[in-house]
Amino acid sequence: MSKRRITQETFDAAVRENMEEFEMDPDEALREAVEQFESQGVDLTCIVKAVPAASADEKQEEQTHEVLQALDSLRIGKDIKDIKCFTEQCSLGFAQRYLAAQKDAYPIILSYCKKSVEEQEAVLAALSALAALTDGQPDLLDAEGQQFLLDVLNKYQADSSVTRVAICAVRHCCLKHEQNRQDLVKGGVLPLLTTSITRHSGCEELVKEASAALRVMTFDDDVRVTFGHAHEHAKMIVLEHNGLKVLIEAAKAHLDNISVLSELCATLSRLAVRNEFCQDICDLGGLKLIMTLLADCYETAELVRQVLSAIRAIAGNDDVKDAVVNTGGVQLIVIAMNRHMSNSAVCEHGCACLSVLALRKPNNCKVIMDNGGALAAVQAMKAHTDAVNVQKQGCMLLRNLVARMRNYSQPILDMGAEALIAQALKTHQDCGDVGKAALRDLGCQVELRELWTGKHGSLTH
């Protein structure tokens, strides 16, 4: 059931009424209004929860929030100080950005952007405002805005500061917006992104931003679109713009920066969409780099999670599976899982990696069993009974280990796997198929419901 919504004006009126009618001080009036609306099931996500500031002149009351005061100043003068003040206000939260957008901030900011394009400091400030305003509001971007972003990225290729903020705006406008992605890709944004990483390889923040923007281009996250171009975009980045080499070389240049490495690994995993791409990553030294990172940085949970995600993606290639196992990957994955057993994301990706490595590979199953992979999965399932993805990946791993190696069934059952899988089936509906398959292959009794017998008649549930 969707929550009710109210306007900013309604909320502000309630706060004002509390102050005037019930003589509450501003903080108490605000707190009371929030509690009142939340108790009625109202969604206040898009509401600025602040007491409107007193206005010097007699403007409308809804325009007394600081973000709207900054917007009014822009309407009048459009000074660089005003644009920076507006950016700061938009950076406070989504509610401020939403309110500004409702009051027609986008055309004002875009107009300032276009007028400032010849001056570096001014265009940097304008782009920062555009990036802040469009964060979480990609629908604001129109064809004029798309062309402006492409023009700026072309014009300021040598300027790392302007390029970084422009790429940030591109990323915000493409997240959860398939049409913006397709339009910008057609406009030539992909080579601008890959070239920026190569040209400014020493600029850590730009490399992170460009890597994240490339990754967003491979998302299929717009619920309004039935079929997106995520796969096509990933292929274009790899085949037409040498994306794999660009990312791997960038990673080699930032081996001491964990946040940069995490971003690059996350993007690499999104590009491993074809069997040959997985092999290309290996041939370019990507696998060796990833395994080195896992060995050297296993203490850092976020980097471990992204490295495991990358291994999981590229190990879809059977030759890469063997390469991972032969370079000691199983041992490193198990060590990382045991080190971060309290972290559900690491456990999920660790189980997923081992599951992929075990698939159709009896020899790999032996290495996983010998190095405690099954036990680590069982421990992860025990530690995260409420994490559905940990339970699913754990079930898949246990199933893959015994699918072609039945002699491992009893050792895994002795670890307490049956009770854990049964609990996962009971707790998580999404574990139904993988959980039952795991129990079946482990030799346990499982009730497999026959959905349809092929006979004429209606389905019975």
Tab-separated table of C-alpha atoms in Angstrom:
chain	number	residue	atom	x	y	z
A	1	MET	CA	0.000	0.000	0.000
A	2	SER	CA	1.494	3.335	-1.059
A	3	LYS	CA	1.861	6.050	1.532
A	4	ARG	CA	-0.025	9.317	1.390
A	5	ARG	CA	1.781	12.451	0.277
A	6	ILE	CA	1.381	16.108	1.148
A	7	THR	CA	2.770	19.316	-0.312
A	8	GLN	CA	5.497	21.427	1.258
A	9	GLU	CA	2.923	24.183	1.732
A	10	THR	CA	0.681	21.886	3.797
A	11	PHE	CA	3.583	20.863	6.016
A	12	ASP	CA	4.738	24.456	6.507
A	13	ALA	CA	1.193	25.507	7.371
A	14	ALA	CA	1.027	22.824	10.072
A	15	VAL	CA	4.319	24.017	11.571
A	16	ARG	CA	3.122	27.620	11.510
A	17	GLU	CA	-0.190	26.644	13.109
A	18	ASN	CA	1.647	24.874	15.941
A	19	MET	CA	3.664	28.026	16.579
A	20	GLU	CA	0.801	30.497	16.322
A	21	GLU	CA	-2.167	28.577	17.733
A	22	PHE	CA	-0.407	26.462	20.356
A	23	GLU	CA	2.481	28.826	21.112
A	24	MET	CA	5.143	26.151	20.577
A	25	ASP	CA	8.744	27.148	19.995
A	26	PRO	CA	10.024	26.469	16.435
A	27	ASP	CA	11.815	23.196	17.213
A	28	GLU	CA	8.848	21.786	19.128
A	29	ALA	CA	6.428	22.900	16.404
A	30	LEU	CA	8.503	21.177	13.742
A	31	ARG	CA	8.843	17.978	15.767
A	32	GLU	CA	5.115	17.897	16.461
A	33	ALA	CA	4.255	18.362	12.777
A	34	VAL	CA	6.580	15.524	11.742
A	35	GLU	CA	5.104	13.176	14.353
A	36	GLN	CA	1.557	14.170	13.416
A	37	PHE	CA	1.956	13.418	9.698
A	38	GLU	CA	4.010	10.269	10.192
A	39	SER	CA	1.372	8.883	12.568
A	40	GLN	CA	-1.153	9.379	9.753
A	41	GLY	CA	0.979	7.332	7.344
A	42	VAL	CA	2.217	10.312	5.330
A	43	ASP	CA	5.485	9.964	3.386
A	44	LEU	CA	7.710	12.944	4.273
A	45	THR	CA	10.650	11.941	2.047
A	46	CYS	CA	10.135	14.936	-0.248
A	47	ILE	CA	9.382	17.423	2.517
A	48	VAL	CA	11.962	19.892	3.832
A	49	LYS	CA	11.701	19.333	7.558
A	50	ALA	CA	12.750	22.798	8.675
A	51	VAL	CA	11.029	25.900	9.986
A	52	PRO	CA	10.710	28.416	7.116
A	53	ALA	CA	13.045	31.351	7.687
A	54	ALA	CA	11.615	34.830	8.137
A	55	SER	CA	11.573	36.713	4.852
A	56	ALA	CA	12.872	40.276	4.631
A	57	ASP	CA	10.259	41.238	2.082
A	58	GLU	CA	6.712	40.040	1.774
A	59	LYS	CA	7.151	37.014	-0.455
A	60	GLN	CA	4.982	33.970	-0.438
A	61	GLU	CA	5.481	31.855	2.640
A	62	GLU	CA	6.452	28.683	0.761
A	63	GLN	CA	9.427	30.546	-0.685
A	64	THR	CA	11.070	31.222	2.644
A	65	HIS	CA	13.043	27.969	2.830
A	66	GLU	CA	16.725	28.650	2.314
A	67	VAL	CA	16.960	26.670	-0.914
A	68	LEU	CA	14.153	28.799	-2.379
A	69	GLN	CA	15.761	31.989	-1.141
A	70	ALA	CA	18.931	30.940	-2.970
A	71	LEU	CA	16.856	30.185	-6.064
A	72	ASP	CA	15.191	33.623	-5.881
A	73	SER	CA	18.618	35.251	-5.739
A	74	LEU	CA	19.580	33.360	-8.886
A	75	ARG	CA	16.454	34.554	-10.643
A	76	ILE	CA	17.472	38.146	-9.946
A	77	GLY	CA	21.242	38.266	-10.218
A	78	LYS	CA	22.802	34.884	-11.001
A	79	ASP	CA	26.012	35.738	-9.166
A	80	ILE	CA	28.585	32.961	-8.656
A	81	LYS	CA	28.094	33.274	-4.886
A	82	ASP	CA	24.377	32.617	-5.297
A	83	ILE	CA	24.979	29.546	-7.458
A	84	LYS	CA	27.360	28.130	-4.844
A	85	CYS	CA	24.820	28.823	-2.094
A	86	PHE	CA	22.138	27.020	-4.126
A	87	THR	CA	24.474	24.040	-4.616
A	88	GLU	CA	25.119	23.842	-0.881
A	89	GLN	CA	21.399	23.854	-0.165
A	90	CYS	CA	20.707	21.123	-2.735
A	91	SER	CA	23.499	19.033	-1.239
A	92	LEU	CA	21.713	18.959	2.125
A	93	GLY	CA	19.208	16.342	1.012
A	94	PHE	CA	16.730	15.094	-1.548
A	95	ALA	CA	13.867	17.142	-0.067
A	96	GLN	CA	15.706	20.403	-0.818
A	97	ARG	CA	16.451	19.291	-4.386
A	98	TYR	CA	12.873	18.187	-4.941
A	99	LEU	CA	11.449	21.478	-3.637
A	100	ALA	CA	13.820	23.457	-5.863
A	101	ALA	CA	12.824	21.398	-8.894
A	102	GLN	CA	9.136	21.964	-8.127
A	103	LYS	CA	9.823	25.710	-8.263
A	104	ASP	CA	11.404	25.507	-11.750
A	105	ALA	CA	15.048	25.462	-10.699
A	106	TYR	CA	16.209	23.354	-13.655
A	107	PRO	CA	15.696	25.917	-16.477
A	108	ILE	CA	17.296	28.605	-14.318
A	109	ILE	CA	20.373	26.472	-13.617
A	110	LEU	CA	20.665	25.292	-17.223
A	111	SER	CA	20.459	28.889	-18.425
A	112	TYR	CA	23.287	29.847	-16.070
A	113	CYS	CA	25.298	26.828	-17.274
A	114	LYS	CA	25.007	27.851	-20.921
A	115	LYS	CA	25.912	31.477	-20.226
A	116	SER	CA	28.958	30.424	-18.183
A	117	VAL	CA	30.429	27.937	-20.659
A	118	GLU	CA	33.353	30.161	-21.715
A	119	GLU	CA	34.610	30.862	-18.184
A	120	GLN	CA	36.181	27.961	-16.253
A	121	GLU	CA	35.302	29.073	-12.715
A	122	ALA	CA	31.738	29.982	-13.614
A	123	VAL	CA	31.043	26.797	-15.579
A	124	LEU	CA	32.489	24.705	-12.747
A	125	ALA	CA	30.101	26.357	-10.272
A	126	ALA	CA	27.165	25.976	-12.677
A	127	LEU	CA	27.919	22.301	-13.331
A	128	SER	CA	28.155	21.670	-9.594
A	129	ALA	CA	24.674	23.130	-9.179
A	130	LEU	CA	23.330	21.034	-12.068
A	131	ALA	CA	24.908	17.866	-10.652
A	132	ALA	CA	23.468	18.601	-7.199
A	133	LEU	CA	19.972	19.366	-8.526
A	134	THR	CA	19.754	16.239	-10.709
A	135	ASP	CA	20.906	13.864	-7.960
A	136	GLY	CA	17.919	11.518	-7.650
A	137	GLN	CA	15.970	13.555	-10.249
A	138	PRO	CA	17.214	12.363	-13.667
A	139	ASP	CA	13.868	13.223	-15.283
A	140	LEU	CA	14.829	16.896	-15.124
A	141	LEU	CA	17.409	16.537	-17.895
A	142	ASP	CA	16.102	17.438	-21.347
A	143	ALA	CA	17.670	17.347	-24.825
A	144	GLU	CA	19.150	20.813	-24.309
A	145	GLY	CA	20.772	19.700	-21.072
A	146	GLN	CA	22.131	16.530	-22.674
A	147	GLN	CA	23.780	18.534	-25.438
A	148	PHE	CA	25.249	20.978	-22.927
A	149	LEU	CA	26.892	18.166	-20.960
A	150	LEU	CA	28.363	16.649	-24.127
A	151	ASP	CA	29.625	20.063	-25.288
A	152	VAL	CA	31.302	20.765	-21.938
A	153	LEU	CA	32.968	17.345	-21.848
A	154	ASN	CA	34.341	17.986	-25.332
A	155	LYS	CA	35.401	21.572	-24.669
A	156	TYR	CA	37.067	20.979	-21.282
A	157	GLN	CA	38.739	17.608	-21.894
A	158	ALA	CA	42.046	18.936	-20.554
A	159	ASP	CA	40.499	20.340	-17.350
A	160	SER	CA	40.149	17.607	-14.730
A	161	SER	CA	37.957	19.668	-12.360
A	162	VAL	CA	35.314	20.595	-14.936
A	163	THR	CA	35.422	17.117	-16.481
A	164	ARG	CA	34.893	15.442	-13.104
A	165	VAL	CA	31.842	17.541	-12.197
A	166	ALA	CA	30.365	17.170	-15.693
A	167	ILE	CA	30.761	13.385	-15.446
A	168	CYS	CA	29.102	13.492	-12.023
A	169	ALA	CA	26.116	15.249	-13.610
A	170	VAL	CA	26.042	12.642	-16.394
A	171	ARG	CA	26.023	9.841	-13.817
A	172	HIS	CA	23.192	11.417	-11.823
A	173	CYS	CA	21.127	11.915	-14.973
A	174	CYS	CA	21.646	8.336	-16.183
A	175	LEU	CA	20.929	6.499	-12.946
A	176	LYS	CA	17.474	4.902	-13.246
A	177	HIS	CA	16.845	6.698	-16.540
A	178	GLU	CA	17.239	4.517	-19.633
A	179	GLN	CA	16.351	7.212	-22.182
A	180	ASN	CA	19.029	9.578	-20.891
A	181	ARG	CA	21.549	6.744	-21.092
A	182	GLN	CA	20.647	5.897	-24.662
A	183	ASP	CA	20.603	9.532	-25.778
A	184	LEU	CA	23.981	10.326	-24.216
A	185	VAL	CA	25.551	7.157	-25.620
A	186	LYS	CA	24.265	8.096	-29.086
A	187	GLY	CA	25.710	11.561	-28.514
A	188	GLY	CA	29.170	10.078	-27.922
A	189	VAL	CA	29.576	10.099	-24.144
A	190	LEU	CA	31.348	6.707	-23.902
A	191	PRO	CA	34.644	7.723	-25.579
A	192	LEU	CA	34.611	10.924	-23.526
A	193	LEU	CA	34.431	8.828	-20.345
A	194	THR	CA	37.145	6.324	-21.283
A	195	THR	CA	39.427	9.055	-22.634
A	196	SER	CA	39.045	11.060	-19.425
A	197	ILE	CA	40.332	8.101	-17.391
A	198	THR	CA	43.379	7.736	-19.636
A	199	ARG	CA	44.085	11.465	-19.906
A	200	HIS	CA	43.692	12.132	-16.174
A	201	SER	CA	44.906	8.800	-14.798
A	202	GLY	CA	46.580	10.556	-11.874
A	203	CYS	CA	43.379	12.275	-10.717
A	204	GLU	CA	41.850	9.809	-8.275
A	205	GLU	CA	38.440	11.470	-7.937
A	206	LEU	CA	37.990	11.776	-11.695
A	207	VAL	CA	38.961	8.132	-12.282
A	208	LYS	CA	36.398	7.061	-9.669
A	209	GLU	CA	33.683	9.295	-11.130
A	210	ALA	CA	34.285	8.202	-14.735
A	211	SER	CA	34.412	4.535	-13.724
A	212	ALA	CA	31.115	4.887	-11.864
A	213	ALA	CA	29.539	6.651	-14.870
A	214	LEU	CA	30.654	3.847	-17.208
A	215	ARG	CA	29.120	1.333	-14.811
A	216	VAL	CA	25.807	3.199	-14.716
A	217	MET	CA	25.664	2.959	-18.521
A	218	THR	CA	25.442	-0.845	-18.111
A	219	PHE	CA	22.546	-0.751	-15.638
A	220	ASP	CA	19.042	-1.987	-16.370
A	221	ASP	CA	17.396	-0.149	-13.488
A	222	ASP	CA	14.627	1.916	-15.086
A	223	VAL	CA	11.341	0.224	-14.158
A	224	ARG	CA	9.513	2.213	-16.853
A	225	VAL	CA	11.432	0.449	-19.644
A	226	THR	CA	10.806	-3.193	-20.530
A	227	PHE	CA	14.060	-3.808	-22.392
A	228	GLY	CA	17.085	-1.569	-21.928
A	229	HIS	CA	20.403	-1.385	-23.763
A	230	ALA	CA	22.597	-2.427	-20.822
A	231	HIS	CA	24.216	-5.330	-22.677
A	232	GLU	CA	24.753	-3.291	-25.838
A	233	HIS	CA	26.377	-0.482	-23.868
A	234	ALA	CA	28.724	-2.918	-22.109
A	235	LYS	CA	29.749	-4.366	-25.489
A	236	MET	CA	30.357	-0.878	-26.884
A	237	ILE	CA	32.551	0.095	-23.938
A	238	VAL	CA	34.675	-3.023	-24.409
A	239	LEU	CA	34.796	-3.445	-28.189
A	240	GLU	CA	34.680	0.134	-29.446
A	241	HIS	CA	36.383	2.031	-26.643
A	242	ASN	CA	38.895	-0.448	-25.211
A	243	GLY	CA	37.202	-0.207	-21.817
A	244	LEU	CA	38.787	-3.284	-20.225
A	245	LYS	CA	42.340	-2.141	-20.865
A	246	VAL	CA	41.547	1.409	-19.743
A	247	LEU	CA	40.142	0.197	-16.403
A	248	ILE	CA	42.868	-2.368	-15.726
A	249	GLU	CA	45.644	0.140	-16.494
A	250	ALA	CA	43.944	2.678	-14.223
A	251	ALA	CA	43.836	0.094	-11.431
A	252	LYS	CA	47.561	-0.586	-11.826
A	253	ALA	CA	48.193	3.145	-11.431
A	254	HIS	CA	46.276	3.310	-8.124
A	255	LEU	CA	47.314	0.189	-6.238
A	256	ASP	CA	47.524	2.141	-2.982
A	257	ASN	CA	44.034	3.656	-3.196
A	258	ILE	CA	41.330	1.294	-1.974
A	259	SER	CA	38.351	3.471	-2.961
A	260	VAL	CA	39.584	3.811	-6.562
A	261	LEU	CA	40.279	0.072	-6.788
A	262	SER	CA	36.795	-0.724	-5.460
A	263	GLU	CA	35.175	1.447	-8.144
A	264	LEU	CA	37.274	-0.049	-10.935
A	265	CYS	CA	36.602	-3.644	-9.822
A	266	ALA	CA	32.872	-2.913	-9.632
A	267	THR	CA	32.892	-1.589	-13.197
A	268	LEU	CA	35.011	-4.460	-14.531
A	269	SER	CA	32.466	-6.925	-13.163
A	270	ARG	CA	29.694	-5.121	-15.089
A	271	LEU	CA	31.625	-5.431	-18.351
A	272	ALA	CA	32.255	-9.201	-18.143
A	273	VAL	CA	29.084	-9.920	-20.097
A	274	ARG	CA	30.550	-12.279	-22.697
A	275	ASN	CA	32.791	-15.329	-22.509
A	276	GLU	CA	35.555	-13.682	-24.535
A	277	PHE	CA	35.447	-10.544	-22.395
A	278	CYS	CA	36.163	-12.657	-19.312
A	279	GLN	CA	39.163	-14.152	-21.110
A	280	ASP	CA	40.285	-10.687	-22.242
A	281	ILE	CA	40.331	-9.472	-18.632
A	282	CYS	CA	42.537	-12.429	-17.765
A	283	ASP	CA	44.852	-11.865	-20.753
A	284	LEU	CA	45.238	-8.159	-19.955
A	285	GLY	CA	46.519	-9.008	-16.487
A	286	GLY	CA	43.220	-8.269	-14.800
A	287	LEU	CA	42.928	-11.624	-13.046
A	288	LYS	CA	46.465	-11.428	-11.703
A	289	LEU	CA	45.744	-7.913	-10.443
A	290	ILE	CA	42.465	-8.993	-8.820
A	291	MET	CA	44.080	-11.959	-7.065
A	292	THR	CA	46.896	-9.712	-5.810
A	293	LEU	CA	44.356	-7.270	-4.416
A	294	LEU	CA	42.515	-10.073	-2.630
A	295	ALA	CA	45.764	-11.323	-1.103
A	296	ASP	CA	47.078	-7.894	-0.078
A	297	CYS	CA	43.874	-6.125	0.976
A	298	TYR	CA	41.748	-8.884	2.506
A	299	GLU	CA	41.323	-6.801	5.671
A	300	THR	CA	39.244	-4.175	3.831
A	301	ALA	CA	35.647	-5.420	3.554
A	302	GLU	CA	34.452	-3.053	0.804
A	303	LEU	CA	37.366	-3.812	-1.524
A	304	VAL	CA	37.048	-7.540	-0.790
A	305	ARG	CA	33.362	-7.384	-1.737
A	306	GLN	CA	34.097	-5.711	-5.062
A	307	VAL	CA	37.021	-8.048	-5.831
A	308	LEU	CA	34.821	-11.076	-5.130
A	309	SER	CA	32.131	-9.609	-7.366
A	310	ALA	CA	34.692	-9.249	-10.166
A	311	ILE	CA	35.952	-12.828	-9.701
A	312	ARG	CA	32.380	-14.082	-9.762
A	313	ALA	CA	31.731	-12.253	-13.037
A	314	ILE	CA	34.842	-13.297	-14.954
A	315	ALA	CA	34.757	-16.890	-13.678
A	316	GLY	CA	31.752	-17.486	-15.903
A	317	ASN	CA	34.446	-18.515	-18.395
A	318	ASP	CA	35.543	-22.121	-17.709
A	319	ASP	CA	39.207	-21.414	-18.506
A	320	VAL	CA	39.179	-18.487	-16.079
A	321	LYS	CA	37.631	-20.779	-13.430
A	322	ASP	CA	40.682	-23.030	-13.669
A	323	ALA	CA	43.049	-20.047	-13.640
A	324	VAL	CA	41.458	-18.719	-10.437
A	325	VAL	CA	41.767	-22.091	-8.711
A	326	ASN	CA	45.321	-22.685	-9.950
A	327	THR	CA	46.512	-19.323	-8.609
A	328	GLY	CA	45.236	-20.052	-5.102
A	329	GLY	CA	41.978	-18.188	-5.491
A	330	VAL	CA	39.920	-20.641	-3.447
A	331	GLN	CA	42.177	-20.308	-0.422
A	332	LEU	CA	42.057	-16.498	-0.639
A	333	ILE	CA	38.267	-16.447	-0.965
A	334	VAL	CA	37.835	-18.701	2.079
A	335	ILE	CA	40.294	-16.590	4.098
A	336	ALA	CA	38.378	-13.428	3.153
A	337	MET	CA	35.044	-15.007	4.106
A	338	ASN	CA	36.347	-16.172	7.478
A	339	ARG	CA	37.904	-12.759	8.119
A	340	HIS	CA	34.624	-10.942	7.355
A	341	MET	CA	32.119	-13.550	8.515
A	342	SER	CA	30.016	-10.811	10.145
A	343	ASN	CA	29.673	-8.968	6.805
A	344	SER	CA	26.720	-10.358	4.844
A	345	ALA	CA	27.812	-8.804	1.535
A	346	VAL	CA	31.255	-10.433	1.695
A	347	CYS	CA	29.693	-13.770	2.641
A	348	GLU	CA	27.193	-13.525	-0.208
A	349	HIS	CA	29.834	-12.779	-2.834
A	350	GLY	CA	32.236	-15.326	-1.360
A	351	CYS	CA	29.641	-18.089	-1.619
A	352	ALA	CA	28.726	-16.910	-5.122
A	353	CYS	CA	32.387	-17.027	-6.227
A	354	LEU	CA	32.895	-20.552	-4.898
A	355	SER	CA	29.584	-21.621	-6.428
A	356	VAL	CA	30.683	-20.414	-9.883
A	357	LEU	CA	34.095	-22.060	-9.503
A	358	ALA	CA	32.459	-25.371	-8.519
A	359	LEU	CA	29.943	-25.425	-11.378
A	360	ARG	CA	30.683	-28.341	-13.743
A	361	LYS	CA	34.216	-28.648	-12.305
A	362	PRO	CA	34.731	-31.737	-10.060
A	363	ASN	CA	38.417	-30.956	-9.576
A	364	ASN	CA	37.565	-27.461	-8.355
A	365	CYS	CA	35.007	-28.972	-5.965
A	366	LYS	CA	37.783	-31.018	-4.380
A	367	VAL	CA	39.933	-27.908	-3.891
A	368	ILE	CA	36.978	-26.047	-2.349
A	369	MET	CA	36.219	-28.907	0.052
A	370	ASP	CA	39.877	-29.387	0.992
A	371	ASN	CA	40.283	-25.677	1.780
A	372	GLY	CA	37.181	-25.324	3.958
A	373	GLY	CA	34.900	-23.649	1.402
A	374	ALA	CA	31.844	-25.721	2.330
A	375	LEU	CA	32.384	-25.084	6.025
A	376	ALA	CA	32.753	-21.335	5.388
A	377	ALA	CA	29.445	-21.380	3.482
A	378	VAL	CA	27.697	-23.228	6.304
A	379	GLN	CA	29.096	-20.757	8.845
A	380	ALA	CA	27.917	-17.855	6.663
A	381	MET	CA	24.408	-19.329	6.494
A	382	LYS	CA	24.412	-19.687	10.286
A	383	ALA	CA	25.637	-16.128	10.797
A	384	HIS	CA	23.169	-14.496	8.384
A	385	THR	CA	19.889	-16.392	8.639
A	386	ASP	CA	17.966	-13.213	7.752
A	387	ALA	CA	20.022	-12.386	4.620
A	388	VAL	CA	18.202	-14.030	1.726
A	389	ASN	CA	21.072	-13.641	-0.739
A	390	VAL	CA	23.553	-15.310	1.619
A	391	GLN	CA	21.129	-18.204	2.032
A	392	LYS	CA	20.560	-18.522	-1.727
A	393	GLN	CA	24.239	-18.413	-2.639
A	394	GLY	CA	25.094	-20.830	0.184
A	395	CYS	CA	22.485	-23.306	-1.085
A	396	MET	CA	23.772	-22.991	-4.639
A	397	LEU	CA	27.353	-23.623	-3.551
A	398	LEU	CA	26.448	-26.718	-1.513
A	399	ARG	CA	24.408	-28.046	-4.403
A	400	ASN	CA	27.176	-27.461	-6.966
A	401	LEU	CA	29.709	-29.204	-4.703
A	402	VAL	CA	27.722	-32.444	-4.627
A	403	ALA	CA	26.028	-32.375	-8.044
A	404	ARG	CA	28.897	-34.347	-9.611
A	405	MET	CA	30.672	-35.436	-6.420
A	406	ARG	CA	28.130	-37.363	-4.332
A	407	ASN	CA	30.837	-38.497	-1.905
A	408	TYR	CA	30.852	-34.956	-0.456
A	409	SER	CA	27.217	-35.176	0.616
A	410	GLN	CA	27.829	-36.793	4.003
A	411	PRO	CA	30.687	-34.477	5.071
A	412	ILE	CA	28.502	-31.465	4.211
A	413	LEU	CA	25.491	-32.932	6.056
A	414	ASP	CA	27.737	-33.533	9.070
A	415	MET	CA	28.361	-29.783	9.160
A	416	GLY	CA	24.630	-29.219	9.790
A	417	ALA	CA	23.720	-28.143	6.262
A	418	GLU	CA	20.324	-29.862	6.130
A	419	ALA	CA	18.845	-27.949	9.048
A	420	LEU	CA	20.209	-24.641	7.701
A	421	ILE	CA	18.765	-25.216	4.233
A	422	ALA	CA	15.414	-26.247	5.719
A	423	GLN	CA	15.410	-23.067	7.805
A	424	ALA	CA	16.216	-20.988	4.702
A	425	LEU	CA	13.303	-22.606	2.852
A	426	LYS	CA	10.991	-21.812	5.738
A	427	THR	CA	12.191	-18.224	6.161
A	428	HIS	CA	12.777	-17.061	2.585
A	429	GLN	CA	10.380	-17.735	-0.259
A	430	ASP	CA	13.091	-16.847	-2.793
A	431	CYS	CA	15.169	-19.807	-1.602
A	432	GLY	CA	12.504	-22.298	-2.721
A	433	ASP	CA	14.055	-23.663	-5.896
A	434	VAL	CA	17.740	-23.547	-4.939
A	435	GLY	CA	17.057	-24.828	-1.425
A	436	LYS	CA	15.053	-27.840	-2.612
A	437	ALA	CA	17.638	-28.575	-5.304
A	438	ALA	CA	20.377	-28.529	-2.668
A	439	LEU	CA	18.458	-30.900	-0.369
A	440	ARG	CA	17.686	-33.221	-3.275
A	441	ASP	CA	21.324	-33.412	-4.427
A	442	LEU	CA	22.516	-33.885	-0.848
A	443	GLY	CA	20.283	-36.956	-0.678
A	444	CYS	CA	17.826	-35.511	1.829
A	445	GLN	CA	14.101	-35.985	1.766
A	446	VAL	CA	12.422	-33.076	0.061
A	447	GLU	CA	8.867	-32.473	-1.043
A	448	LEU	CA	8.856	-31.438	-4.709
A	449	ARG	CA	5.393	-30.187	-5.566
A	450	GLU	CA	4.152	-31.208	-8.996
A	451	LEU	CA	2.772	-28.009	-10.496
A	452	TRP	CA	1.330	-29.513	-13.680
A	453	THR	CA	0.979	-33.079	-14.869
A	454	GLY	CA	0.264	-32.274	-18.503
A	455	LYS	CA	-3.327	-33.441	-18.175
A	456	HIS	CA	-6.331	-31.401	-19.197
A	457	GLY	CA	-7.767	-29.283	-16.438
A	458	SER	CA	-6.971	-26.317	-14.248
A	459	LEU	CA	-3.877	-26.003	-12.118
A	460	THR	CA	-4.307	-26.829	-8.441
A	461	HIS	CA	-2.305	-25.117	-5.744
